Amino acid sequence: MALSNSQYNEIMRAYEQRQFANRDKLLKRYDKVYAKVPELQELEQSISRISVENARRILSGTESSLDDYKKELHRLSARRISLLEKNGFPADYLEPAYTCPDCQDTGYTGNQKCHCFKKATVELLYTQSNLKQRLVRENFDNFSFSFYSANHIDKSSNRSALDIAKDAVQICHQFIDSFSSEFQNLMIIGNTGVGKTYLSNCIAKELMDRTHSVIYLTASEFFEVCAKSSFSRNYDSDKVNPYLIDCDLLIIDDLGTELSNSFTNAQLFVYLNERILRHKSTLISTNLSLDEMSSLYSERVSSRIFSNYEILRLIGDDIRMQKKYLNREAD
């Protein structure tokens, strides 16, 4: 994933703050040591002078007597360690401190982003996704097929809720695994409580752990953001909110629960169409049937969804009610 400029700058600002904090910590250590061992301050000044002179000779090509400088520097460094330890300080107490020693808090090792940069990216994406706390619980590690009954049969397909759920999860894993190489969109439909949002969150977590940006919004929140963009002072009808366009995956949860009108229809078409044109994936969950969706939304919206989305359907009993029943049984 290519971070936006604002995302990249936010991460790099965090590195700068980390560098300032560690530098301040080191300066306080120097003050503490100098107050207790004044001799060390003079020793540090001698080490600095010899180091500068050594570097100057190397740059000027004067390599004679370099061995003498190196020996003297080694002797002073050993004396420094001895004084620190004698006064109760660790030998490396005055060495620069880094949160990440591998990149020395720059974010890069050579020309490559450090492992800590990837970790910082994932953390930022989690924070911006609107899902951070929820994904601690709602993920594939905690997903259970036990809430989908083999005896609950779908009349239209003659398949069980369990079989349908297993197929849906498999398709979701395929969606995740091929996300970087294949443009896809998903729509998960089903009655309230059958796990649509949970499954969406499982996908979100897997993708963010792979450093893809994900934005989750309920349908009401999505249209609220659209309205704020549309009715802002700087509104331009030819432009869209980059927040909703540039993320790798946009999740619109519970589509159909919003107050539907000409504005929501128009905005939904603009964003779905724009993301399709830019090959940016979208995941929609809804309680609506396909017929209800065709009736509620314009033909342009329905056409974009039916022709560009893989549709998954979940059936079964309300999982929230099942969990409440199980909790009562446990009590």
Short mmCIF file of N, CA and C in Angstrom, two decimals, residues 55-139:
data_model
loop_
_atom_site.label_atom_id
_atom_site.label_comp_id
_atom_site.label_asym_id
_atom_site.label_seq_id
_atom_site.Cartn_x
_atom_site.Cartn_y
_atom_site.Cartn_z
N ALA A 55 39.20 12.57 12.71
CA ALA A 55 38.42 12.70 11.48
C ALA A 55 39.07 13.69 10.52
N ARG A 56 39.64 14.77 11.09
CA ARG A 56 40.29 15.77 10.25
C ARG A 56 41.50 15.18 9.53
N ARG A 57 42.27 14.37 10.21
CA ARG A 57 43.45 13.76 9.60
C ARG A 57 43.06 12.77 8.50
N ILE A 58 41.98 12.04 8.73
CA ILE A 58 41.52 11.09 7.71
C ILE A 58 41.08 11.82 6.45
N LEU A 59 40.32 12.93 6.62
CA LEU A 59 39.83 13.69 5.48
C LEU A 59 40.97 14.37 4.71
N SER A 60 42.02 14.77 5.43
CA SER A 60 43.13 15.46 4.77
C SER A 60 44.15 14.49 4.19
N GLY A 61 43.94 13.21 4.46
CA GLY A 61 44.87 12.21 3.93
C GLY A 61 46.12 12.05 4.75
N THR A 62 46.15 12.69 5.92
CA THR A 62 47.31 12.57 6.81
C THR A 62 47.09 11.39 7.74
N GLU A 63 47.61 10.24 7.34
CA GLU A 63 47.33 9.05 8.10
C GLU A 63 48.44 8.70 9.09
N SER A 64 49.51 9.49 9.08
CA SER A 64 50.57 9.25 10.05
C SER A 64 50.06 9.56 11.46
N SER A 65 50.48 8.80 12.40
CA SER A 65 50.11 8.97 13.83
C SER A 65 48.66 8.64 14.13
N LEU A 66 47.91 8.09 13.13
CA LEU A 66 46.53 7.73 13.40
C LEU A 66 46.44 6.64 14.46
N ASP A 67 47.39 5.75 14.45
CA ASP A 67 47.37 4.67 15.44
C ASP A 67 47.48 5.24 16.85
N ASP A 68 48.30 6.29 16.97
CA ASP A 68 48.45 6.91 18.30
C ASP A 68 47.13 7.53 18.77
N TYR A 69 46.42 8.18 17.82
CA TYR A 69 45.12 8.76 18.16
C TYR A 69 44.12 7.68 18.58
N LYS A 70 44.13 6.58 17.82
CA LYS A 70 43.21 5.49 18.12
C LYS A 70 43.50 4.89 19.49
N LYS A 71 44.77 4.73 19.81
CA LYS A 71 45.14 4.18 21.12
C LYS A 71 44.71 5.10 22.24
N GLU A 72 44.94 6.42 22.02
CA GLU A 72 44.54 7.38 23.05
C GLU A 72 43.02 7.41 23.22
N LEU A 73 42.30 7.34 22.11
CA LEU A 73 40.84 7.33 22.16
C LEU A 73 40.34 6.08 22.89
N HIS A 74 40.98 4.95 22.62
CA HIS A 74 40.60 3.71 23.28
C HIS A 74 40.87 3.81 24.79
N ARG A 75 42.00 4.42 25.14
CA ARG A 75 42.33 4.56 26.56
C ARG A 75 41.32 5.45 27.28
N LEU A 76 40.95 6.56 26.66
CA LEU A 76 39.98 7.48 27.27
C LEU A 76 38.59 6.84 27.37
N SER A 77 38.22 6.08 26.36
CA SER A 77 36.91 5.41 26.37
C SER A 77 36.85 4.37 27.49
N ALA A 78 37.96 3.65 27.68
CA ALA A 78 38.02 2.68 28.76
C ALA A 78 37.94 3.37 30.12
N ARG A 79 38.62 4.54 30.23
CA ARG A 79 38.55 5.32 31.47
C ARG A 79 37.14 5.81 31.73
N ARG A 80 36.46 6.20 30.68
CA ARG A 80 35.06 6.66 30.78
C ARG A 80 34.18 5.57 31.36
N ILE A 81 34.29 4.36 30.83
CA ILE A 81 33.48 3.23 31.30
C ILE A 81 33.81 2.93 32.77
N SER A 82 35.10 2.99 33.09
CA SER A 82 35.53 2.71 34.46
C SER A 82 34.92 3.71 35.44
N LEU A 83 34.93 4.99 35.08
CA LEU A 83 34.36 6.01 35.96
C LEU A 83 32.85 5.84 36.12
N LEU A 84 32.16 5.51 35.03
CA LEU A 84 30.72 5.31 35.10
C LEU A 84 30.39 4.16 36.05
N GLU A 85 31.04 3.04 35.84
CA GLU A 85 30.74 1.86 36.65
C GLU A 85 31.13 2.07 38.12
N LYS A 86 32.24 2.77 38.34
CA LYS A 86 32.70 3.04 39.71
C LYS A 86 31.70 3.88 40.47
N ASN A 87 30.95 4.71 39.74
CA ASN A 87 29.98 5.61 40.39
C ASN A 87 28.54 5.12 40.26
N GLY A 88 28.40 3.84 39.93
CA GLY A 88 27.08 3.21 39.96
C GLY A 88 26.26 3.37 38.70
N PHE A 89 26.87 3.74 37.58
CA PHE A 89 26.16 3.87 36.31
C PHE A 89 26.52 2.70 35.39
N PRO A 90 25.59 2.26 34.54
CA PRO A 90 25.92 1.23 33.54
C PRO A 90 26.98 1.74 32.57
N ALA A 91 27.73 0.82 31.99
CA ALA A 91 28.81 1.20 31.07
C ALA A 91 28.29 1.97 29.86
N ASP A 92 27.07 1.67 29.43
CA ASP A 92 26.51 2.32 28.24
C ASP A 92 25.54 3.45 28.58
N TYR A 93 25.64 3.97 29.78
CA TYR A 93 24.67 4.95 30.27
C TYR A 93 24.63 6.22 29.41
N LEU A 94 25.78 6.59 28.84
CA LEU A 94 25.85 7.82 28.04
C LEU A 94 25.83 7.55 26.54
N GLU A 95 25.50 6.32 26.18
CA GLU A 95 25.34 6.01 24.76
C GLU A 95 23.97 6.47 24.29
N PRO A 96 23.84 6.86 23.02
CA PRO A 96 22.53 7.28 22.51
C PRO A 96 21.49 6.18 22.70
N ALA A 97 20.30 6.57 23.14
CA ALA A 97 19.22 5.60 23.35
C ALA A 97 18.24 5.66 22.18
N TYR A 98 17.85 4.50 21.67
CA TYR A 98 16.93 4.44 20.54
C TYR A 98 15.74 3.53 20.90
N THR A 99 14.56 3.97 20.52
CA THR A 99 13.39 3.11 20.67
C THR A 99 13.53 1.90 19.76
N CYS A 100 14.03 2.12 18.55
CA CYS A 100 14.33 1.02 17.62
C CYS A 100 15.82 1.11 17.24
N PRO A 101 16.66 0.28 17.84
CA PRO A 101 18.09 0.32 17.52
C PRO A 101 18.40 -0.01 16.06
N ASP A 102 17.52 -0.78 15.40
CA ASP A 102 17.79 -1.21 14.02
C ASP A 102 17.86 -0.03 13.05
N CYS A 103 16.97 0.94 13.22
CA CYS A 103 16.96 2.10 12.31
C CYS A 103 17.37 3.38 13.03
N GLN A 104 17.66 3.26 14.33
CA GLN A 104 18.03 4.42 15.15
C GLN A 104 16.96 5.52 15.07
N ASP A 105 15.72 5.05 15.06
CA ASP A 105 14.54 5.94 15.09
C ASP A 105 14.44 6.86 13.88
N THR A 106 14.90 6.37 12.73
CA THR A 106 14.74 7.12 11.48
C THR A 106 13.61 6.54 10.63
N GLY A 107 13.24 5.29 10.90
CA GLY A 107 12.23 4.62 10.10
C GLY A 107 12.80 3.84 8.94
N TYR A 108 14.10 4.01 8.69
CA TYR A 108 14.73 3.36 7.54
C TYR A 108 16.03 2.67 7.94
N THR A 109 16.27 1.51 7.36
CA THR A 109 17.58 0.87 7.43
C THR A 109 18.12 0.85 6.00
N GLY A 110 19.08 1.73 5.74
CA GLY A 110 19.51 1.93 4.37
C GLY A 110 18.40 2.63 3.60
N ASN A 111 18.02 2.04 2.47
CA ASN A 111 16.92 2.59 1.67
C ASN A 111 15.60 1.89 1.92
N GLN A 112 15.60 0.93 2.85
CA GLN A 112 14.41 0.14 3.11
C GLN A 112 13.70 0.61 4.39
N LYS A 113 12.38 0.57 4.36
CA LYS A 113 11.61 0.90 5.56
C LYS A 113 11.86 -0.17 6.62
N CYS A 114 12.07 0.28 7.82
CA CYS A 114 12.35 -0.61 8.94
C CYS A 114 11.08 -1.37 9.35
N HIS A 115 11.28 -2.47 10.06
CA HIS A 115 10.13 -3.24 10.55
C HIS A 115 9.25 -2.39 11.47
N CYS A 116 9.87 -1.43 12.17
CA CYS A 116 9.08 -0.58 13.07
C CYS A 116 8.21 0.39 12.28
N PHE A 117 8.64 0.73 11.05
CA PHE A 117 7.83 1.61 10.20
C PHE A 117 6.55 0.87 9.80
N LYS A 118 6.69 -0.41 9.47
CA LYS A 118 5.50 -1.20 9.12
C LYS A 118 4.55 -1.29 10.31
N LYS A 119 5.12 -1.49 11.50
CA LYS A 119 4.29 -1.56 12.70
C LYS A 119 3.56 -0.24 12.93
N ALA A 120 4.28 0.88 12.72
CA ALA A 120 3.67 2.20 12.89
C ALA A 120 2.57 2.42 11.86
N THR A 121 2.78 1.91 10.63
CA THR A 121 1.78 2.04 9.58
C THR A 121 0.50 1.30 9.95
N VAL A 122 0.67 0.06 10.43
CA VAL A 122 -0.49 -0.74 10.84
C VAL A 122 -1.24 -0.04 11.96
N GLU A 123 -0.51 0.49 12.93
CA GLU A 123 -1.14 1.17 14.07
C GLU A 123 -1.93 2.39 13.60
N LEU A 124 -1.35 3.15 12.67
CA LEU A 124 -2.04 4.33 12.14
C LEU A 124 -3.30 3.91 11.39
N LEU A 125 -3.20 2.86 10.58
CA LEU A 125 -4.35 2.40 9.81
C LEU A 125 -5.47 1.92 10.73
N TYR A 126 -5.10 1.23 11.79
CA TYR A 126 -6.10 0.79 12.76
C TYR A 126 -6.83 1.99 13.36
N THR A 127 -6.03 3.00 13.73
CA THR A 127 -6.61 4.18 14.37
C THR A 127 -7.56 4.90 13.43
N GLN A 128 -7.16 5.02 12.16
CA GLN A 128 -7.98 5.76 11.20
C GLN A 128 -9.16 4.95 10.67
N SER A 129 -9.15 3.65 10.89
CA SER A 129 -10.19 2.79 10.31
C SER A 129 -11.54 2.94 10.98
N ASN A 130 -11.57 3.45 12.22
CA ASN A 130 -12.80 3.51 13.00
C ASN A 130 -13.15 2.14 13.58
N LEU A 131 -12.16 1.23 13.65
CA LEU A 131 -12.44 -0.15 14.05
C LEU A 131 -11.49 -0.69 15.13
N LYS A 132 -10.59 0.12 15.61
CA LYS A 132 -9.46 -0.38 16.40
C LYS A 132 -9.89 -1.26 17.56
N GLN A 133 -10.79 -0.80 18.40
CA GLN A 133 -11.19 -1.57 19.58
C GLN A 133 -12.00 -2.80 19.21
N ARG A 134 -12.84 -2.66 18.21
CA ARG A 134 -13.72 -3.76 17.84
C ARG A 134 -12.95 -4.97 17.32
N LEU A 135 -11.86 -4.71 16.59
CA LEU A 135 -11.13 -5.81 15.96
C LEU A 135 -10.34 -6.66 16.94
N VAL A 136 -10.21 -6.18 18.17
CA VAL A 136 -9.59 -7.02 19.19
C VAL A 136 -10.44 -8.27 19.41
N ARG A 137 -11.75 -8.11 19.27
CA ARG A 137 -12.69 -9.23 19.49
C ARG A 137 -13.14 -9.86 18.17
N GLU A 138 -13.38 -9.03 17.18
CA GLU A 138 -14.00 -9.52 15.96
C GLU A 138 -12.95 -9.75 14.89
N ASN A 139 -12.50 -10.99 14.79
CA ASN A 139 -11.47 -11.38 13.84
C ASN A 139 -11.60 -12.87 13.55
#
